[in-house]
XYZ file of C-alpha atoms in Angstrom:
704
model
C 9.554 54.669 -115.819
C 7.280 53.820 -119.039
C 3.906 52.743 -118.057
C 2.893 48.571 -118.064
C 0.975 47.995 -120.950
C -0.953 45.621 -118.946
C -2.972 47.040 -116.355
C -3.038 44.250 -114.226
C 0.531 44.859 -113.205
C -0.520 47.721 -111.475
C -1.280 48.269 -107.962
C -2.291 51.279 -106.268
C -2.050 51.429 -102.406
C -2.127 53.179 -99.569
C 0.034 52.477 -96.169
C -2.469 53.535 -93.425
C -2.724 53.231 -89.280
C -2.862 54.374 -86.036
C -0.334 56.983 -84.983
C 3.429 55.531 -84.157
C 2.165 51.839 -85.526
C 5.179 52.261 -87.727
C 3.644 53.259 -91.506
C 6.490 55.445 -92.305
C 9.056 53.123 -91.845
C 7.420 50.241 -93.409
C 6.764 52.727 -96.453
C 10.769 53.633 -96.082
C 11.395 49.729 -96.100
C 9.182 49.272 -99.115
C 11.169 51.813 -101.003
C 14.708 50.710 -100.253
C 13.857 46.844 -101.368
C 12.205 48.057 -104.405
C 15.321 49.775 -105.535
C 13.706 53.117 -105.143
C 15.539 54.429 -102.877
C 19.515 53.259 -102.270
C 19.339 53.530 -98.449
C 16.901 53.778 -95.961
C 15.719 56.883 -93.950
C 14.424 56.777 -90.690
C 11.641 58.563 -88.594
C 13.520 58.919 -85.563
C 16.709 60.627 -87.015
C 13.975 63.001 -89.506
C 15.242 61.428 -92.876
C 12.532 59.841 -93.912
C 11.983 60.238 -97.796
C 8.147 60.396 -97.543
C 8.262 63.065 -94.570
C 9.964 65.763 -96.263
C 8.296 68.494 -94.794
C 10.121 70.312 -92.235
C 7.121 69.963 -89.455
C 6.865 66.323 -90.185
C 10.704 66.129 -89.641
C 10.736 67.957 -86.528
C 7.702 66.045 -85.085
C 8.567 62.492 -86.273
C 5.168 62.136 -87.479
C 3.408 62.110 -90.980
C 1.018 65.863 -91.555
C 0.198 65.239 -95.180
C 0.146 61.966 -97.345
C 3.200 61.743 -99.951
C 3.002 59.532 -103.124
C 5.407 57.548 -105.150
C 6.003 55.186 -107.441
C 8.052 52.122 -107.282
C 8.931 48.700 -109.353
C 8.817 45.540 -108.182
C 9.515 41.783 -109.577
C 7.813 38.844 -109.236
C 7.511 35.619 -110.950
C 9.241 37.287 -113.532
C 7.173 39.471 -114.178
C 7.805 43.689 -113.543
C 5.060 45.150 -111.518
C 4.530 48.889 -111.001
C 3.177 49.712 -107.240
C 1.794 53.761 -106.498
C 2.203 53.947 -103.377
C 0.259 56.771 -100.855
C 1.752 56.962 -97.000
C -0.977 58.500 -95.344
C -0.914 60.593 -91.712
C -2.013 58.579 -88.536
C -2.849 61.786 -86.165
C -6.399 62.413 -86.240
C -6.003 65.796 -87.154
C -5.157 64.943 -90.165
C -7.596 62.356 -90.974
C -8.990 64.265 -94.307
C -5.486 63.065 -96.009
C -6.248 59.264 -95.258
C -10.178 60.025 -96.446
C -9.119 61.830 -99.762
C -6.154 58.990 -100.573
C -8.392 56.332 -99.689
C -10.918 57.937 -102.311
C -8.321 56.996 -105.184
C -6.625 54.094 -103.846
C -7.688 50.338 -104.919
C -6.186 48.576 -102.136
C -4.495 49.733 -98.835
C -2.154 48.197 -96.301
C -3.590 48.443 -92.363
C -0.510 48.332 -90.178
C -0.662 47.798 -86.860
C 1.202 48.002 -83.394
C 2.305 44.334 -82.190
C 1.959 45.081 -78.683
C -1.374 47.473 -78.990
C -3.000 45.554 -81.641
C -6.092 48.118 -82.974
C -6.124 51.242 -81.539
C -8.518 53.969 -81.618
C -7.175 55.748 -84.823
C -7.240 52.071 -86.689
C -10.822 51.832 -86.036
C -11.141 55.497 -88.282
C -9.120 54.988 -90.855
C -10.297 51.304 -91.199
C -14.230 52.548 -91.752
C -12.743 55.245 -93.894
C -11.434 52.450 -96.495
C -14.956 50.760 -95.783
C -16.744 53.752 -97.080
C -14.731 53.642 -100.121
C -14.936 49.848 -100.743
C -11.015 49.497 -100.876
C -9.440 45.881 -100.016
C -7.349 45.549 -97.008
C -4.671 43.002 -96.178
C -3.069 43.795 -92.723
C 0.500 44.099 -91.564
C 1.077 42.978 -87.320
C 4.564 45.554 -87.430
C 6.706 45.616 -84.265
C 6.839 42.283 -83.258
C 10.338 43.215 -81.557
C 8.845 45.871 -79.226
C 9.194 44.453 -75.825
C 5.462 42.980 -74.872
C 4.650 42.417 -78.499
C 1.621 39.689 -78.655
C 0.938 38.520 -81.929
C -1.939 35.971 -80.537
C -3.624 39.296 -78.968
C -2.877 41.802 -81.919
C -4.458 39.344 -84.429
C -7.637 38.822 -81.871
C -7.998 42.586 -81.995
C -8.315 43.038 -85.723
C -11.299 40.138 -85.258
C -13.029 41.836 -81.989
C -12.927 45.339 -82.816
C -12.605 45.754 -86.309
C -14.986 42.776 -87.025
C -12.753 41.794 -89.740
C -12.758 38.440 -91.150
C -8.742 38.321 -90.564
C -7.063 35.028 -91.907
C -3.337 34.585 -90.886
C -1.361 34.301 -93.743
C 2.234 34.063 -91.311
C 3.192 33.720 -87.589
C 5.833 35.300 -86.072
C 9.174 33.263 -84.868
C 9.291 34.725 -81.769
C 8.963 38.389 -80.504
C 10.305 41.212 -78.654
C 14.400 40.551 -78.630
C 13.908 37.134 -79.679
C 11.970 37.639 -83.155
C 14.312 35.999 -85.282
C 11.510 36.028 -88.749
C 8.305 34.321 -89.933
C 6.200 31.222 -90.807
C 4.680 31.451 -94.001
C 1.494 29.417 -93.675
C 1.198 29.095 -97.679
C 4.365 27.282 -98.298
C 4.669 26.181 -94.617
C 8.639 27.477 -94.556
C 10.398 29.743 -92.279
C 12.245 32.645 -93.629
C 15.071 34.738 -91.912
C 16.178 38.205 -93.068
C 20.022 38.548 -92.624
C 22.454 41.025 -94.064
C 23.017 44.839 -93.089
C 19.471 45.863 -94.227
C 17.476 42.317 -94.112
C 17.839 42.436 -97.819
C 19.168 38.421 -98.084
C 16.310 36.281 -97.642
C 16.517 32.667 -96.284
C 14.198 30.234 -96.478
C 14.785 27.337 -93.559
C 12.687 24.629 -92.223
C 9.784 25.750 -89.520
C 11.521 25.233 -86.165
C 10.234 22.494 -83.771
C 8.892 24.417 -81.524
C 6.148 26.415 -83.828
C 5.294 23.072 -85.908
C 1.921 22.439 -84.138
C 1.026 26.192 -84.047
C 1.605 26.589 -87.535
C -0.306 23.203 -88.671
C -2.890 24.990 -86.691
C -3.222 28.032 -88.333
C -2.579 26.316 -92.081
C -5.945 24.742 -91.128
C -7.552 27.632 -90.623
C -6.339 29.435 -93.138
C -7.149 26.733 -95.939
C -10.853 26.514 -94.255
C -11.365 29.817 -94.841
C -9.708 29.825 -98.280
C -12.557 27.273 -99.036
C -15.137 29.727 -98.773
C -14.139 31.491 -101.658
C -13.745 28.854 -104.115
C -15.280 25.980 -104.629
C -13.073 24.211 -107.071
C -10.570 24.217 -103.776
C -13.529 23.064 -101.489
C -13.456 20.101 -103.533
C -10.044 19.100 -103.583
C -9.919 19.809 -99.721
C -13.179 17.389 -99.404
C -11.567 14.751 -101.529
C -8.455 15.060 -99.630
C -6.060 15.820 -102.820
C -3.199 17.867 -102.442
C -3.736 21.767 -102.857
C -0.914 24.125 -104.322
C 0.317 27.367 -103.183
C -1.089 29.152 -106.069
C -4.913 27.706 -105.555
C -4.702 28.586 -102.031
C -3.428 32.360 -102.940
C -6.050 32.546 -106.015
C -8.992 32.160 -103.371
C -7.931 34.022 -100.428
C -7.231 36.548 -103.451
C -10.589 36.357 -105.083
C -11.842 37.025 -100.819
C -9.745 40.033 -100.400
C -10.794 41.570 -103.719
C -14.548 40.863 -102.488
C -13.813 42.438 -99.261
C -15.141 39.264 -97.632
C -11.715 38.789 -95.858
C -8.408 40.504 -94.864
C -5.018 38.593 -94.935
C -2.687 38.872 -92.020
C 1.011 38.998 -92.444
C 3.494 39.908 -89.634
C 7.162 41.534 -89.071
C 9.261 44.342 -87.785
C 9.944 47.209 -90.189
C 12.741 48.645 -88.107
C 14.423 45.416 -87.999
C 14.058 44.732 -91.315
C 11.930 41.547 -91.141
C 8.885 40.436 -93.378
C 8.553 43.597 -95.673
C 9.588 41.582 -98.689
C 7.170 39.369 -98.093
C 4.504 41.763 -97.436
C 5.553 43.546 -100.953
C 4.955 40.018 -102.544
C 1.421 39.867 -100.708
C 0.545 43.216 -101.845
C 1.112 42.012 -105.578
C -0.507 38.551 -104.851
C -3.792 39.809 -103.005
C -4.947 43.098 -104.015
C -6.472 44.217 -106.934
C -5.148 46.047 -109.984
C -7.332 48.788 -111.684
C -9.047 46.516 -113.756
C -9.822 44.194 -111.022
C -11.831 46.813 -109.423
C -15.830 47.891 -110.303
C -15.790 50.239 -113.318
C -15.644 53.831 -112.110
C -19.463 55.581 -111.473
C -20.223 59.207 -112.160
C -23.369 61.258 -114.023
C -23.647 63.143 -116.515
C -23.291 67.178 -116.121
C -25.967 67.834 -118.243
C -28.473 65.674 -116.949
C -27.598 64.561 -113.196
C -29.964 61.687 -112.923
C -28.122 59.973 -116.118
C -25.740 57.580 -114.377
C -22.453 57.417 -116.393
C -19.936 54.324 -116.313
C -16.066 54.186 -117.362
C -13.719 51.332 -117.938
C -10.552 51.022 -116.894
C -8.924 51.486 -120.393
C -6.393 53.689 -121.863
C -8.529 53.820 -124.669
C -11.898 54.908 -123.140
C -12.818 58.349 -122.933
C -10.702 60.422 -120.093
C -12.098 60.421 -116.684
C -9.913 61.509 -113.683
C -10.284 62.895 -109.913
C -8.389 65.556 -108.172
C -7.542 64.248 -105.132
C -5.143 67.059 -103.652
C -3.434 70.441 -104.438
C 0.009 71.231 -103.283
C 1.202 75.050 -103.690
C 4.377 74.807 -105.570
C 6.868 77.941 -106.976
C 6.486 76.577 -110.286
C 2.745 76.246 -109.885
C 0.563 74.309 -108.166
C 0.932 70.689 -108.383
C -2.488 69.125 -108.821
C -2.606 65.478 -107.812
C -5.000 63.247 -110.070
C -5.960 59.698 -110.527
C -6.493 58.685 -113.793
C -9.839 56.363 -114.200
C -9.926 55.909 -118.028
C -8.602 57.205 -120.700
C -5.254 58.559 -121.391
C -4.522 62.415 -119.807
C -1.414 63.715 -122.248
C 1.110 66.410 -121.523
C -0.243 69.773 -123.488
C -4.156 68.440 -123.637
C -6.823 70.624 -123.506
C -9.540 68.850 -120.712
C -12.600 69.798 -119.399
C -13.559 70.467 -115.483
C -17.320 69.787 -115.801
C -18.161 70.878 -112.200
C -17.438 74.405 -112.992
C -17.702 73.651 -116.746
C -13.842 75.567 -117.015
C -11.383 74.259 -119.861
C -7.915 73.432 -118.152
C -4.515 72.963 -119.871
C -2.455 70.365 -118.589
C 0.995 71.364 -119.133
C 2.681 69.331 -117.707
C 2.397 65.553 -116.263
C 4.922 64.125 -113.320
C 5.499 60.760 -111.800
C 5.529 61.756 -107.988
C 8.428 60.319 -105.333
C 7.850 62.424 -102.531
C 8.906 66.016 -103.179
C 10.930 64.928 -106.569
C 9.437 64.440 -109.641
C 9.843 62.870 -112.959
C 8.697 64.178 -116.293
C 5.840 62.292 -118.162
C 4.510 62.534 -121.663
C 1.129 60.923 -120.770
C -0.514 59.060 -117.820
C -3.226 55.999 -118.816
C -5.720 54.795 -116.573
C -4.584 53.691 -113.406
C -1.800 56.288 -112.898
C -1.842 58.625 -109.916
C 0.194 61.360 -110.941
C 1.052 65.296 -110.501
C -0.413 67.840 -112.984
C 0.992 71.200 -113.446
C -1.455 73.826 -115.287
C -4.564 73.824 -113.633
C -6.203 76.824 -112.417
C -9.596 76.559 -111.728
C -9.498 72.241 -110.399
C -9.644 71.703 -106.530
C -9.754 68.624 -104.531
C -12.964 66.258 -105.492
C -13.232 67.929 -109.136
C -13.550 65.585 -111.965
C -11.397 66.175 -115.049
C -12.302 64.551 -118.409
C -12.573 65.063 -122.013
C -14.191 67.572 -123.621
C -16.415 66.015 -125.966
C -17.571 63.214 -123.246
C -18.273 65.005 -119.674
C -18.764 62.991 -116.830
C -18.731 64.153 -113.308
C -17.409 61.473 -110.688
C -18.427 61.045 -106.978
C -17.124 63.878 -104.809
C -15.537 63.828 -101.869
C -16.840 64.848 -98.285
C -14.976 66.715 -95.657
C -15.942 66.992 -91.885
C -16.615 70.122 -90.428
C -13.707 72.078 -88.426
C -14.301 71.234 -84.415
C -11.880 74.314 -83.315
C -11.048 77.713 -84.409
C -8.970 80.424 -83.366
C -8.692 84.456 -84.252
C -5.614 85.726 -85.941
C -4.242 89.125 -86.903
C -1.485 90.357 -89.146
C 1.094 92.205 -87.321
C 1.477 94.948 -90.149
C -0.307 96.006 -93.222
C 2.217 94.371 -95.389
C 1.529 91.339 -93.291
C -2.280 92.034 -93.988
C -1.679 92.154 -97.679
C 0.247 88.827 -97.729
C -2.349 87.384 -95.374
C -5.480 86.500 -97.965
C -2.860 85.232 -100.601
C -1.310 83.051 -97.836
C -4.766 81.904 -96.342
C -6.074 80.737 -99.998
C -2.989 78.742 -100.630
C -3.673 76.753 -97.330
C -7.428 76.331 -98.436
C -6.505 74.749 -101.638
C -4.215 72.459 -100.425
C -6.467 71.732 -97.179
C -10.026 71.203 -97.578
C -10.563 70.850 -93.673
C -9.122 74.296 -93.184
C -11.847 76.983 -93.201
C -11.161 80.738 -92.750
C -13.415 83.756 -92.442
C -13.066 87.309 -92.047
C -15.018 89.398 -89.062
C -16.005 92.615 -90.061
C -17.398 93.573 -86.327
C -13.763 92.567 -84.728
C -11.703 93.111 -87.714
C -10.027 89.698 -86.978
C -9.841 86.569 -89.176
C -10.996 83.290 -87.948
C -9.235 80.218 -88.889
C -10.706 76.702 -88.064
C -9.524 73.471 -88.322
C -9.389 69.553 -86.801
C -7.655 70.164 -83.828
C -5.191 71.986 -81.828
C -2.126 70.495 -83.782
C -3.615 70.876 -86.850
C -4.282 74.884 -85.958
C -0.815 75.067 -84.967
C 0.706 73.444 -87.875
C -1.067 76.042 -90.232
C 0.106 79.037 -88.008
C 3.453 77.355 -88.444
C 2.957 77.551 -92.409
C 1.475 80.926 -92.120
C 4.882 82.589 -90.041
C 7.633 80.248 -91.639
C 6.639 79.025 -95.380
C 4.700 82.149 -96.287
C 6.580 84.657 -94.073
C 3.402 86.461 -92.700
C 3.590 87.827 -89.436
C 0.508 87.106 -87.079
C -1.009 87.564 -83.784
C -2.463 84.734 -82.588
C -5.543 84.111 -79.852
C -6.673 81.440 -77.706
C -8.062 78.125 -79.622
C -11.780 78.612 -79.415
C -14.649 75.793 -79.997
C -16.782 75.629 -83.017
C -20.121 75.375 -81.743
C -23.083 74.545 -83.434
C -26.705 76.678 -83.286
C -29.914 74.254 -83.220
C -33.387 74.350 -81.467
C -34.828 72.091 -78.956
C -38.635 72.824 -80.019
C -41.072 73.857 -83.073
C -42.490 77.067 -83.800
C -45.138 77.256 -86.159
C -46.748 80.165 -88.439
C -44.135 82.593 -87.744
C -44.448 85.550 -89.623
C -41.809 87.773 -91.401
C -42.210 90.949 -92.776
C -40.152 93.218 -94.660
C -41.493 96.924 -95.449
C -39.026 99.468 -96.715
C -40.800 102.727 -97.695
C -38.216 105.713 -99.800
C -39.126 108.481 -101.682
C -39.283 106.332 -104.894
C -40.498 102.286 -105.345
C -40.468 100.404 -102.133
C -39.388 97.188 -100.627
C -42.433 94.469 -99.776
C -41.756 90.971 -98.533
C -43.997 89.059 -96.297
C -43.591 85.290 -95.799
C -45.139 82.809 -92.778
C -43.178 79.590 -92.073
C -43.139 76.783 -89.935
C -40.012 75.596 -88.252
C -39.165 72.196 -86.300
C -35.970 69.907 -85.491
C -35.053 67.585 -88.580
C -32.362 65.358 -89.430
C -30.462 63.565 -92.241
C -32.471 60.871 -92.241
C -36.112 62.024 -91.754
C -35.055 64.299 -95.004
C -33.530 61.203 -96.831
C -37.298 59.614 -96.158
C -39.021 62.716 -97.209
C -37.184 62.869 -100.156
C -35.871 66.626 -99.388
C -32.489 67.871 -99.984
C -30.711 68.456 -96.746
C -27.999 71.077 -97.703
C -25.824 72.173 -94.879
C -28.164 70.423 -92.651
C -31.313 72.873 -93.416
C -33.919 71.240 -95.363
C -36.461 74.100 -96.933
C -40.200 73.129 -98.387
C -42.253 75.143 -100.297
C -45.979 74.573 -99.223
C -47.246 78.301 -100.532
C -50.862 76.824 -102.740
C -52.775 79.661 -104.055
C -49.941 82.035 -105.552
C -50.105 84.527 -102.302
C -46.513 84.321 -103.111
C -45.184 84.683 -106.977
C -43.015 81.803 -107.872
C -39.911 83.794 -108.929
C -39.491 85.080 -105.281
C -39.728 81.446 -103.400
C -36.127 80.971 -103.900
C -35.229 84.566 -102.678
C -36.954 82.977 -99.319
C -34.980 79.930 -99.419
C -31.690 82.071 -100.082
C -32.660 84.457 -96.905
C -33.235 81.790 -94.671
C -29.988 79.415 -95.516
C -27.601 82.466 -95.660
C -29.210 83.273 -92.257
C -28.725 79.429 -91.208
C -25.272 79.419 -92.135
C -24.188 82.743 -89.969
C -26.056 81.622 -87.042
C -28.267 83.513 -84.860
C -27.204 83.065 -81.321
C -23.832 83.674 -81.220
C -22.829 83.521 -84.979
C -22.315 79.528 -85.432
C -24.218 77.714 -88.037
C -28.041 76.938 -87.366
C -28.287 73.008 -88.089
C -30.717 70.522 -87.999
C -33.898 72.364 -88.548
C -36.324 72.237 -91.480
C -38.144 75.251 -92.736
C -41.511 75.141 -94.595
C -43.017 78.127 -96.172
C -46.689 77.970 -95.406
C -47.806 81.189 -96.749
C -47.331 85.161 -97.676
C -48.209 87.826 -99.548
C -46.639 90.357 -102.144
C -47.086 93.810 -103.467
C -47.511 94.493 -107.363
C -44.945 97.023 -107.459
C -42.721 97.255 -104.336
C -41.966 93.538 -104.254
C -38.958 92.491 -104.678
C -36.306 89.274 -104.690
C -34.091 91.362 -102.023
C -37.513 92.105 -100.006
C -38.394 88.223 -99.864
C -34.736 87.076 -98.929
C -34.908 89.992 -95.838
C -38.863 88.586 -94.962
C -37.081 84.970 -94.969
C -34.171 86.213 -92.583
C -36.702 88.067 -90.327
C -39.110 84.896 -89.833
C -36.388 82.189 -89.342
C -34.741 84.786 -86.922
C -38.039 85.312 -84.769
C -38.919 81.557 -85.043
C -35.837 80.324 -83.892
C -36.598 82.175 -80.694
C -39.562 80.868 -80.298
C -38.374 77.134 -80.681
C -36.125 77.585 -78.137
C -32.619 78.212 -79.626
C -29.282 76.424 -78.049
C -25.881 75.777 -78.747
C -24.401 72.056 -79.794
C -21.041 71.273 -78.857
C -18.538 68.766 -80.244
C -18.320 65.790 -78.281
C -14.341 63.838 -78.391
C -13.984 59.976 -78.063
C -10.960 60.200 -76.024
C -9.084 57.077 -75.582
C -6.490 56.547 -72.544
C -3.886 53.599 -71.984
C -2.773 53.892 -68.866
C -1.035 51.915 -66.059
C -3.536 50.163 -63.633
C -2.217 51.987 -60.740
C -3.080 55.714 -62.275
C -6.882 54.192 -63.513
C -8.481 56.205 -60.457
C -6.895 59.033 -61.070
C -7.759 59.183 -65.223
C -11.307 58.697 -64.607
C -11.827 61.099 -61.910
C -10.177 63.642 -64.436
C -12.526 62.915 -67.126
C -15.009 63.201 -65.167
C -14.248 66.224 -63.972
C -14.503 67.293 -67.770
C -17.893 66.445 -68.432
C -17.021 63.092 -69.649
C -18.919 59.807 -69.804
C -17.020 56.730 -69.658
C -17.697 54.600 -72.618
C -15.631 51.440 -71.677
C -12.749 50.172 -69.856
C -10.179 47.091 -71.183
C -7.823 45.412 -69.103
C -4.495 45.022 -71.452
C -2.488 42.948 -69.046
C -0.765 45.623 -66.811
C -2.131 48.827 -68.516
C -5.987 49.743 -68.880
C -7.580 51.528 -71.918
C -10.107 53.903 -71.459
C -12.655 54.820 -74.003
C -14.661 58.454 -72.775
C -16.644 61.012 -74.153
C -15.615 64.254 -73.727
C -16.737 68.055 -74.614
C -13.963 69.262 -76.668
C -14.084 72.605 -74.491
C -12.817 71.016 -71.677
C -10.242 69.007 -73.444
C -7.595 72.163 -73.966
C -4.303 71.215 -72.468
C -5.192 67.584 -71.818
C -1.811 66.255 -72.730
C -0.062 68.047 -69.833
C -2.581 67.057 -67.268
C -2.543 63.701 -68.352
C 1.309 63.424 -68.132
C 0.898 64.991 -64.598
C -1.423 62.500 -63.285
C 0.273 59.673 -64.466
C 3.933 61.015 -64.184
C 4.175 60.551 -67.989
C 3.189 56.818 -68.286
C -0.215 57.458 -69.904
C -0.664 58.320 -73.603
C -4.008 59.333 -75.335
C -6.083 59.884 -78.688
C -9.095 61.890 -79.498
C -11.159 62.209 -82.603
C -14.491 64.157 -83.122
C -17.667 61.814 -82.355
C -20.512 64.218 -82.800
C -22.275 67.202 -81.756
C -24.648 67.058 -78.531
C -26.921 69.713 -76.822
C -25.075 71.730 -74.055
C -26.619 72.200 -70.662
C -28.463 75.211 -70.466
C -26.477 77.015 -67.684
C -23.277 76.734 -69.979
C -25.133 78.067 -73.034
C -25.639 81.184 -71.022
C -21.877 81.547 -69.922
C -20.816 81.030 -73.653
C -23.489 83.676 -75.235
C -22.381 86.029 -72.482
C -18.513 85.729 -73.097
C -19.139 86.452 -76.707
């Protein structure tokens, strides 16, 4: 497919939602109706195009985001839609995060019965963080118990969105027949074997009054974004569908409103009108703000790049997928043109890269391209030193785009290779997974001889274990999942000295420092203008040259490496400020190594004086349970040290939101099934780190 000359005819969108809201089914229908696929794949049959991994097909869930490009004709214009289908399970939220970073717009899908669910809120916040305009699709209106009014209200109430109804369903559950378009005030029915025939009819009499009510609200909202439209409405002049769409498009792109559409993807109802809505209301690359970055030679100098194929090249790596022919590096081109065979720069590490091949991706299939212009999302082969979050740019016009931030893992487990051959393969396999998944960590423990792998949840670690054994053919013994604690302090310690003295036959070692240690937060660091790297701030207040300037960085390096490796039981030490206030040096024996060791000793001593303790990850747990099991569920959560934050009635079921320590949640799904006879469901996501009760800290320390 050739690149369109006009960037205004391109849309870069993502499909995102809570698990089981129907994202992948919506995507499959889009691929079918745009002609990209000749038949529809189904998630429940394991034939979905975008869920091509074996794990995804077996589990019926999306694990990694998949990209594709498809055409769509609207009003005689050929459009190009770059589409990313993202996971809904919280363990793979990193996939949503990095997709949002490179998208211009998103379609948020909601279950017509459940409305806004826990992970819906998470993906909404991620889109908010990256300023991504969104439209909403209330799916599964064919489900028994589906309630459009309820789901629409949850978008407003739970997400705080300025939702504007653009369609309402004709019926619900088994009686769902079609949709009413409130802009055109027409009813649409989807017939044929695959819903490919769209019939326009008059609105049923039973829905005439409700349609008028919602249309009035829609026009009223649209007037807020277009003064000319408001004048016409006030003068009681006729308004056209184009004028309504133009006003709401303006509001959607500026993120002041969210148009809401509806249908049932599995029943092939409403998807073609949703594709039209993507074209009508979501921005093209030229309608979003110019991408911003900094000059790598002078980080204080801000730079911008226009979304123009003739501008200097700037692109962002947002995903790396290992492939038998070389890593596939997924790239969003923001400005300029990336050409096959080009020599380009990674300004972050100052390495030059060769772009040997460029592909347009369709899930796991690919089509070779000669080049990719601004606004394109493509996969590149040939990059050796560029990973997720890195910038690629023109050799003569360097720029570093804003990097992505990735959450810290909350759970870990030990793995040991079964044989010497497996040990050799394990390092390469883990390196490959780390390149692919920035939320995954691995490290080797010299004392135990074990490799510790860390991730975002039990399912995440299970998938990684399967990748090692099934895909990489590494036979490993696996330990039980462990909680990823953090160490911190509850008090302060002033004027703590760390002195490192070592005498040998020749030159000795001498380093002497005095520090203050106190609890500290990111907000305090921002107020004070201090760097808060890895949740640790370091400030030098040495006066009079008691420590030569060249040794100050060594003290900081000693402090930071000690904080990273932990003091109590080997977990990172966070939320602290170390102030270097004094010290002494020796004209001959002082060295960088000596002052690094002195910094380590001072911090270790200060932590014990400042009451070092453990912080544990707290999870936000949302349980949906029939009313009769409410007491059983809340009682079980309380027994797990859970704090019930909110309960909400939704007809015959209760929604319970609780904050529970991760250490108490292993195997929770099995227990929940048991106490509710399999009728309750739950979801869980990381919330924050909190201080552990002293008696439990003692237990954990003693078991290490």
